[in-house]
């Protein structure tokens, strides 16, 4: 009888320990995941670094892309930025020709003038950002870009 009681107590202790370890690992994994997400979005709690590449934006360059069908797509522009941060983002290309901002979806072939008077185009973290000059105008709204005035 005493052996059964000791066995039952040990079994309960082992069960409690296993459940405790499971819960500890589960909570720790959630914290690690949140920490990883925060590091990706904002390393060391700092503001997200803005990726503004300095280049000669007055010179036209040819940019090459490939759509999902493997076809080559060429864009001639002063500067281009490709969307990031979501599935299919690389299909969404923004580019400057002078101060005109164009949007091209390389998978569908859609090509639109979406703003004028744009002074700069860059990635701000994972967001495509366009700087509007004092005379800048948004001609067509686009969900993949933000504007700064």
Short mmCIF file of C-alpha atoms in Angstrom, two decimals, residues 60-67 70-77 80 93 95 97 104-106 109-111:
data_model
loop_
_atom_site.label_atom_id
_atom_site.label_comp_id
_atom_site.label_asym_id
_atom_site.label_seq_id
_atom_site.Cartn_x
_atom_site.Cartn_y
_atom_site.Cartn_z
CA UNK A 60 18.28 57.66 -66.33
CA UNK A 61 19.10 53.99 -65.79
CA UNK A 62 17.59 50.79 -67.09
CA UNK A 63 16.28 48.37 -64.45
CA UNK A 64 15.58 44.74 -65.27
CA UNK A 65 12.94 42.57 -63.60
CA UNK A 66 11.40 39.18 -64.24
CA UNK A 67 7.69 38.50 -63.86
CA UNK A 70 9.82 34.35 -66.54
CA UNK A 71 9.45 37.24 -68.99
CA UNK A 72 11.93 40.11 -68.76
CA UNK A 73 10.49 43.50 -67.82
CA UNK A 74 12.59 46.65 -68.31
CA UNK A 75 11.98 50.00 -66.68
CA UNK A 76 13.88 53.17 -67.54
CA UNK A 77 13.99 55.52 -64.57
CA UNK A 80 13.35 52.67 -58.53
CA UNK A 93 7.76 48.57 -58.48
CA UNK A 95 10.04 54.51 -60.05
CA UNK A 97 11.20 59.71 -64.14
CA UNK A 104 4.26 49.24 -62.24
CA UNK A 105 2.90 45.83 -61.36
CA UNK A 106 5.27 43.59 -63.30
CA UNK A 109 1.71 44.86 -66.73
CA UNK A 110 -0.21 47.73 -65.09
CA UNK A 111 1.81 50.93 -65.41
#
